[in-house]
Short mmCIF file of C-alpha atoms in Angstrom, two decimals:
data_model
loop_
_atom_site.label_atom_id
_atom_site.label_comp_id
_atom_site.label_asym_id
_atom_site.label_seq_id
_atom_site.Cartn_x
_atom_site.Cartn_y
_atom_site.Cartn_z
CA UNK A 1 87.23 110.64 84.92
CA UNK A 2 85.62 112.83 87.55
CA UNK A 3 87.43 112.95 90.91
CA UNK A 4 86.04 110.79 93.72
CA UNK A 5 83.98 112.61 96.39
CA UNK A 6 86.03 114.04 99.18
CA UNK A 7 83.90 113.47 102.32
CA UNK A 8 84.01 116.27 104.96
CA UNK A 9 84.65 115.27 108.50
CA UNK A 10 81.19 116.33 109.41
CA UNK A 11 79.81 113.69 107.07
CA UNK A 12 82.07 111.00 108.45
CA UNK A 13 81.02 112.06 112.03
CA UNK A 14 77.35 111.80 111.01
CA UNK A 15 77.94 108.25 109.59
CA UNK A 16 79.61 107.31 112.78
CA UNK A 17 76.60 108.58 114.85
CA UNK A 18 74.17 106.71 112.64
CA UNK A 19 76.18 103.38 112.94
CA UNK A 20 76.46 103.86 116.70
CA UNK A 21 72.76 104.38 116.96
CA UNK A 22 71.96 101.13 115.02
CA UNK A 23 74.30 99.14 117.16
CA UNK A 24 72.83 100.59 120.36
CA UNK A 25 69.30 99.52 119.20
CA UNK A 26 70.47 95.88 118.57
CA UNK A 27 72.55 95.82 121.83
CA UNK A 28 69.28 95.51 123.95
CA UNK A 29 68.44 92.10 122.41
CA UNK A 30 71.91 90.98 121.51
CA UNK A 31 73.33 91.42 125.05
CA UNK A 32 76.60 93.13 124.14
CA UNK A 33 77.93 95.72 121.72
CA UNK A 34 80.22 93.06 120.08
CA UNK A 35 77.35 90.67 119.47
CA UNK A 36 75.20 93.58 118.26
CA UNK A 37 77.90 94.47 115.60
CA UNK A 38 78.04 90.80 114.42
CA UNK A 39 74.24 90.70 114.29
CA UNK A 40 74.14 93.87 112.24
CA UNK A 41 76.68 92.47 109.79
CA UNK A 42 75.13 89.00 109.99
CA UNK A 43 73.07 89.58 106.83
CA UNK A 44 76.45 89.10 105.12
CA UNK A 45 77.69 85.75 106.32
CA UNK A 46 81.43 86.18 105.11
CA UNK A 47 81.71 89.61 106.73
CA UNK A 48 80.30 88.29 110.05
CA UNK A 49 82.80 85.46 109.93
CA UNK A 50 85.58 88.00 109.21
CA UNK A 51 84.58 90.24 112.14
CA UNK A 52 85.20 87.27 114.47
CA UNK A 53 88.58 86.07 113.03
CA UNK A 54 90.94 87.94 110.60
CA UNK A 55 89.03 91.15 110.46
CA UNK A 56 86.65 92.79 107.91
CA UNK A 57 88.22 94.53 104.99
CA UNK A 58 87.59 98.13 103.88
CA UNK A 59 85.84 96.99 100.70
CA UNK A 60 83.49 94.82 102.69
CA UNK A 61 82.80 97.53 105.25
CA UNK A 62 82.02 100.02 102.52
CA UNK A 63 79.76 97.66 100.69
CA UNK A 64 77.77 96.63 103.76
CA UNK A 65 77.21 100.11 105.09
CA UNK A 66 75.93 101.24 101.65
CA UNK A 67 73.72 98.14 101.13
CA UNK A 68 72.25 98.43 104.68
CA UNK A 69 71.49 102.11 103.77
CA UNK A 70 72.99 103.46 106.97
CA UNK A 71 72.28 107.24 107.09
CA UNK A 72 75.22 109.20 105.46
CA UNK A 73 76.75 105.98 104.14
CA UNK A 74 78.46 106.30 100.78
CA UNK A 75 81.57 104.68 99.30
CA UNK A 76 83.66 107.71 100.30
CA UNK A 77 82.32 108.28 103.90
CA UNK A 78 82.43 104.42 104.71
CA UNK A 79 86.02 104.26 103.45
CA UNK A 80 86.93 107.34 105.54
CA UNK A 81 85.33 105.97 108.65
CA UNK A 82 87.16 102.67 108.13
CA UNK A 83 90.50 104.56 107.88
CA UNK A 84 89.68 106.49 111.02
CA UNK A 85 89.22 103.18 112.97
CA UNK A 86 92.05 101.21 111.23
CA UNK A 87 94.62 102.81 113.59
CA UNK A 88 97.41 100.35 112.94
CA UNK A 89 96.91 100.46 109.18
CA UNK A 90 96.63 96.67 108.67
CA UNK A 91 93.51 96.94 106.61
CA UNK A 92 91.26 94.87 108.80
CA UNK A 93 88.85 95.46 111.78
CA UNK A 94 87.64 92.85 114.25
CA UNK A 95 84.28 93.18 115.92
CA UNK A 96 86.06 94.06 119.25
CA UNK A 97 88.13 96.74 117.58
CA UNK A 98 85.10 98.24 115.81
CA UNK A 99 83.09 98.32 119.06
CA UNK A 100 85.97 99.81 121.06
CA UNK A 101 86.39 102.65 118.51
CA UNK A 102 82.70 103.24 117.88
CA UNK A 103 81.92 103.63 121.64
CA UNK A 104 85.31 104.99 122.89
CA UNK A 105 85.44 102.44 125.62
CA UNK A 106 88.80 103.65 127.01
CA UNK A 107 91.15 106.58 127.13
CA UNK A 108 93.30 104.82 124.57
CA UNK A 109 90.41 104.38 122.11
CA UNK A 110 89.40 107.96 122.61
CA UNK A 111 92.92 109.13 121.85
CA UNK A 112 92.92 106.88 118.72
CA UNK A 113 89.69 108.39 117.55
CA UNK A 114 91.07 111.87 118.05
CA UNK A 115 94.19 111.02 116.07
CA UNK A 116 92.08 109.71 113.20
CA UNK A 117 90.14 112.91 113.02
CA UNK A 118 93.35 115.00 113.06
CA UNK A 119 94.72 112.93 110.21
CA UNK A 120 91.46 113.63 108.28
CA UNK A 121 91.78 117.33 108.92
CA UNK A 122 95.38 117.49 107.83
CA UNK A 123 94.75 115.33 104.74
CA UNK A 124 91.85 117.60 103.74
CA UNK A 125 93.76 120.82 104.23
CA UNK A 126 94.25 122.60 100.91
CA UNK A 127 92.63 119.71 99.01
CA UNK A 128 90.96 120.79 95.67
CA UNK A 129 89.36 118.58 92.89
CA UNK A 130 92.44 116.50 92.98
CA UNK A 131 94.96 115.99 95.67
CA UNK A 132 98.62 116.19 94.60
CA UNK A 133 101.98 115.49 96.37
CA UNK A 134 102.60 119.32 96.19
CA UNK A 135 99.81 119.73 98.75
CA UNK A 136 101.58 117.51 101.27
CA UNK A 137 104.96 119.10 100.50
CA UNK A 138 103.53 122.46 101.41
CA UNK A 139 102.20 121.06 104.63
CA UNK A 140 105.50 119.37 105.41
CA UNK A 141 107.37 122.68 104.91
CA UNK A 142 104.93 124.28 107.32
CA UNK A 143 106.06 121.82 109.93
CA UNK A 144 109.78 121.71 109.02
CA UNK A 145 110.64 125.23 110.01
CA UNK A 146 114.46 124.77 109.92
CA UNK A 147 114.52 122.96 106.54
CA UNK A 148 116.31 119.97 107.85
CA UNK A 149 114.11 117.44 106.11
CA UNK A 150 112.81 116.00 109.51
CA UNK A 151 110.23 117.29 111.98
CA UNK A 152 110.96 117.11 115.77
CA UNK A 153 108.45 117.22 118.55
CA UNK A 154 108.57 121.04 118.94
CA UNK A 155 108.11 121.65 115.23
CA UNK A 156 105.34 119.13 115.24
CA UNK A 157 103.41 120.83 117.97
CA UNK A 158 103.77 124.24 116.39
CA UNK A 159 102.72 122.87 112.96
CA UNK A 160 99.66 121.23 114.56
CA UNK A 161 98.62 124.47 116.14
CA UNK A 162 98.90 126.29 112.76
CA UNK A 163 96.88 123.57 110.94
CA UNK A 164 94.14 122.94 113.53
CA UNK A 165 93.64 126.10 115.55
CA UNK A 166 90.73 127.11 113.36
CA UNK A 167 89.00 123.86 113.81
CA UNK A 168 86.99 122.28 116.70
CA UNK A 169 89.92 119.81 117.29
CA UNK A 170 92.12 122.45 118.81
CA UNK A 171 93.46 122.51 121.44
CA UNK A 172 94.85 119.01 121.59
CA UNK A 173 95.79 117.54 124.90
CA UNK A 174 99.52 116.82 125.54
CA UNK A 175 98.66 113.05 125.45
CA UNK A 176 97.02 113.41 122.01
CA UNK A 177 100.09 115.34 120.70
CA UNK A 178 102.46 112.64 121.97
CA UNK A 179 100.25 109.84 120.46
CA UNK A 180 99.89 111.67 117.21
CA UNK A 181 103.61 112.23 116.88
CA UNK A 182 104.26 108.53 117.58
CA UNK A 183 101.76 107.67 114.82
CA UNK A 184 103.56 109.84 112.28
CA UNK A 185 107.01 108.69 113.54
CA UNK A 186 106.74 105.19 111.91
CA UNK A 187 110.34 104.10 112.61
CA UNK A 188 110.44 105.41 116.15
CA UNK A 189 113.64 107.46 115.79
CA UNK A 190 112.15 110.56 117.45
CA UNK A 191 111.90 112.49 114.08
CA UNK A 192 109.27 112.50 111.27
CA UNK A 193 110.87 112.25 107.81
CA UNK A 194 109.04 113.48 104.70
CA UNK A 195 108.21 109.85 103.64
CA UNK A 196 106.70 109.09 107.04
CA UNK A 197 104.64 112.32 106.82
CA UNK A 198 103.34 111.45 103.45
CA UNK A 199 102.53 107.86 104.24
CA UNK A 200 100.50 109.16 107.19
CA UNK A 201 98.40 111.55 105.11
CA UNK A 202 98.19 110.20 101.52
CA UNK A 203 94.88 108.83 100.52
CA UNK A 204 94.30 105.00 100.21
CA UNK A 205 94.97 103.79 96.67
CA UNK A 206 91.59 103.17 95.02
CA UNK A 207 90.41 99.58 94.85
CA UNK A 208 90.36 99.56 91.01
CA UNK A 209 94.02 100.71 90.93
CA UNK A 210 95.05 98.13 93.54
CA UNK A 211 93.46 95.46 91.31
CA UNK A 212 95.46 96.79 88.29
CA UNK A 213 98.76 96.55 90.18
CA UNK A 214 97.91 93.03 91.53
CA UNK A 215 97.13 91.87 87.99
CA UNK A 216 100.40 93.28 86.68
CA UNK A 217 102.36 91.59 89.47
CA UNK A 218 100.69 88.30 88.66
CA UNK A 219 101.52 88.62 85.01
CA UNK A 220 105.13 89.65 85.89
CA UNK A 221 105.59 86.60 88.07
CA UNK A 222 104.13 84.46 85.31
CA UNK A 223 106.60 85.76 82.80
CA UNK A 224 109.51 85.15 85.17
CA UNK A 225 108.20 81.66 86.10
CA UNK A 226 107.98 82.37 89.80
CA UNK A 227 105.32 81.82 92.50
CA UNK A 228 103.77 85.24 93.36
CA UNK A 229 103.47 84.12 97.04
CA UNK A 230 107.22 83.91 97.31
CA UNK A 231 108.09 87.14 95.45
CA UNK A 232 109.96 88.09 92.29
CA UNK A 233 113.67 88.86 91.93
CA UNK A 234 114.88 92.37 91.07
CA UNK A 235 116.80 91.09 88.12
CA UNK A 236 113.53 89.63 86.68
CA UNK A 237 111.85 92.93 86.99
CA UNK A 238 114.83 94.67 85.49
CA UNK A 239 114.59 92.51 82.34
CA UNK A 240 110.98 93.47 81.82
CA UNK A 241 111.21 97.24 82.59
CA UNK A 242 111.41 99.48 79.59
CA UNK A 243 113.25 102.54 80.72
CA UNK A 244 113.18 104.04 77.24
CA UNK A 245 109.46 104.98 77.90
CA UNK A 246 110.27 107.08 80.85
CA UNK A 247 109.65 110.82 80.32
CA UNK A 248 113.11 111.87 81.56
CA UNK A 249 114.77 109.44 79.08
CA UNK A 250 112.63 110.74 76.30
CA UNK A 251 113.60 114.35 77.16
CA UNK A 252 117.29 113.45 77.38
CA UNK A 253 117.44 114.36 81.06
CA UNK A 254 118.52 110.89 82.28
CA UNK A 255 119.89 107.69 80.73
CA UNK A 256 118.06 104.43 80.74
CA UNK A 257 120.60 103.01 83.24
CA UNK A 258 119.97 105.87 85.70
CA UNK A 259 116.13 105.50 85.47
CA UNK A 260 116.32 101.71 85.91
CA UNK A 261 118.53 102.08 89.01
CA UNK A 262 116.08 104.53 90.67
CA UNK A 263 113.13 102.31 89.65
CA UNK A 264 114.55 99.22 91.26
CA UNK A 265 115.67 101.09 94.37
CA UNK A 266 112.04 102.05 94.90
CA UNK A 267 111.17 98.40 95.41
CA UNK A 268 114.00 97.01 97.43
CA UNK A 269 113.77 98.86 100.73
CA UNK A 270 115.13 95.83 102.80
CA UNK A 271 117.88 94.97 100.53
CA UNK A 272 117.02 91.35 99.94
CA UNK A 273 116.59 91.73 96.17
CA UNK A 274 113.23 90.07 96.38
CA UNK A 275 110.08 91.99 95.69
CA UNK A 276 106.80 90.74 97.40
CA UNK A 277 103.30 91.74 96.21
CA UNK A 278 103.04 94.15 99.15
CA UNK A 279 106.23 95.80 98.24
CA UNK A 280 105.06 96.09 94.65
CA UNK A 281 101.79 97.64 95.79
CA UNK A 282 103.55 100.02 98.02
CA UNK A 283 105.82 101.34 95.16
CA UNK A 284 102.85 101.85 92.85
CA UNK A 285 100.92 103.46 95.71
CA UNK A 286 103.44 106.34 95.57
CA UNK A 287 103.02 106.63 91.72
CA UNK A 288 99.25 106.35 92.03
CA UNK A 289 99.36 109.45 94.29
CA UNK A 290 101.08 111.40 91.52
CA UNK A 291 98.93 110.34 88.53
CA UNK A 292 95.32 111.63 88.47
CA UNK A 293 93.98 109.90 85.33
CA UNK A 294 93.00 106.26 85.91
CA UNK A 295 93.45 105.29 82.32
CA UNK A 296 96.98 106.75 82.18
CA UNK A 297 97.86 105.00 85.37
CA UNK A 298 96.74 101.56 84.00
CA UNK A 299 98.61 102.13 80.73
CA UNK A 300 101.75 103.15 82.58
CA UNK A 301 101.78 100.06 84.88
CA UNK A 302 101.46 97.48 81.93
CA UNK A 303 103.45 99.42 79.20
CA UNK A 304 106.41 100.18 81.25
CA UNK A 305 106.80 96.49 82.16
CA UNK A 306 106.08 95.38 78.50
CA UNK A 307 103.24 93.26 79.70
CA UNK A 308 100.14 92.48 77.50
CA UNK A 309 97.22 94.36 78.96
CA UNK A 310 94.16 92.47 80.14
CA UNK A 311 91.31 92.38 77.65
CA UNK A 312 89.30 95.04 79.49
CA UNK A 313 92.29 97.35 79.58
CA UNK A 314 93.15 96.66 75.97
CA UNK A 315 89.73 97.60 74.89
CA UNK A 316 90.04 100.99 76.75
CA UNK A 317 93.33 101.59 74.97
CA UNK A 318 91.77 100.71 71.55
CA UNK A 319 88.80 103.00 72.30
CA UNK A 320 91.22 105.87 73.02
CA UNK A 321 93.17 105.15 69.81
CA UNK A 322 89.93 105.14 67.83
CA UNK A 323 88.84 108.32 69.40
CA UNK A 324 92.16 110.04 68.49
CA UNK A 325 91.97 108.70 64.91
CA UNK A 326 88.40 109.95 64.47
CA UNK A 327 89.45 113.38 65.80
CA UNK A 328 92.28 113.55 63.29
CA UNK A 329 89.93 112.61 60.40
CA UNK A 330 87.36 115.28 61.55
CA UNK A 331 90.08 117.93 61.90
CA UNK A 332 90.53 118.85 58.20
CA UNK A 333 86.77 119.24 57.64
CA UNK A 334 86.53 121.35 60.75
CA UNK A 335 89.48 123.55 59.72
CA UNK A 336 87.97 123.88 56.24
CA UNK A 337 84.69 125.10 57.60
CA UNK A 338 86.37 127.55 59.97
CA UNK A 339 88.34 128.96 56.99
CA UNK A 340 85.21 129.26 54.80
CA UNK A 341 83.44 131.07 57.69
CA UNK A 342 86.32 133.46 58.06
CA UNK A 343 86.46 134.13 54.37
CA UNK A 344 82.77 134.97 54.45
CA UNK A 345 83.16 137.56 57.22
CA UNK A 346 83.24 141.21 56.16
CA UNK A 347 86.78 142.60 56.09
CA UNK A 348 87.54 145.42 58.56
CA UNK A 349 87.41 148.86 57.08
CA UNK A 350 90.84 150.64 57.18
CA UNK A 351 91.02 153.67 59.53
CA UNK A 352 91.84 156.07 56.68
CA UNK A 353 88.54 155.31 54.86
CA UNK A 354 86.30 155.62 57.98
#
């Protein structure tokens, strides 16, 4: 499948300006920015309700901006703007939060908006048709000058200058640098580990893939006979996981036991031997970042856990198998025609007879 559009920061800025202009027009009659935002989204009752309590989700935000035909709105630019505003990463925005970020009401929100743009600039740096983990590994090495595996405040400031000095974001204020470092330093220990660096820059897992992982989790819980809301035990996952399918096992580089141990450690970060849906999604978010092909990702999720694929996925797998079979059937005829064509070609004249 073709890669998704990678929106430039200029396009996201243009969408932000268009949305701000719409809200400003409605503010005159609505009486406040917050009420203007709710009125703008009011054509979609569920979304308007979410803006008041709980927060609007990225998929709703994306759908509404595109359906309202806001200038520069596309799935990619709307998703990028939501990510810029979703500073705490909880996947929801209230009307008050959206208004504060859209109009930069305070020094704090202006700093947050700057941080969002910096994260976009870093994530886009070196990005080609498809972003890989190696892109972020190279960026991390640029920051981690001493090779310690962690980035301190001095290294972070130096790395930021190297990455941003050719953009209109540079120079950053000392306050922005400190706030940005705090955003990357998720556990607050004063250093940025590689995992924290990646989690700050990696793209959001596409909605279709999140749906695949959720369906796999539901099926896994159904097989184990547990309630998905309470989580599934590690030993139940271990019984389902087929380590023999792993590429390292197939190549003889690792045993099934070694692969299984690493697989389970990826889920149980808190050591409670219970995996919730969010922990399951987080694990496959990492794998999703490494696998470009959507079909390969879906097959990997279901087949590695020995789960029956949903009907729509099964149809895709059958289509792929039929395509491979047809290709094999056509191959002899193609090879035969190529051989015939070669036989009909004039033979080269030896040098001695020229």
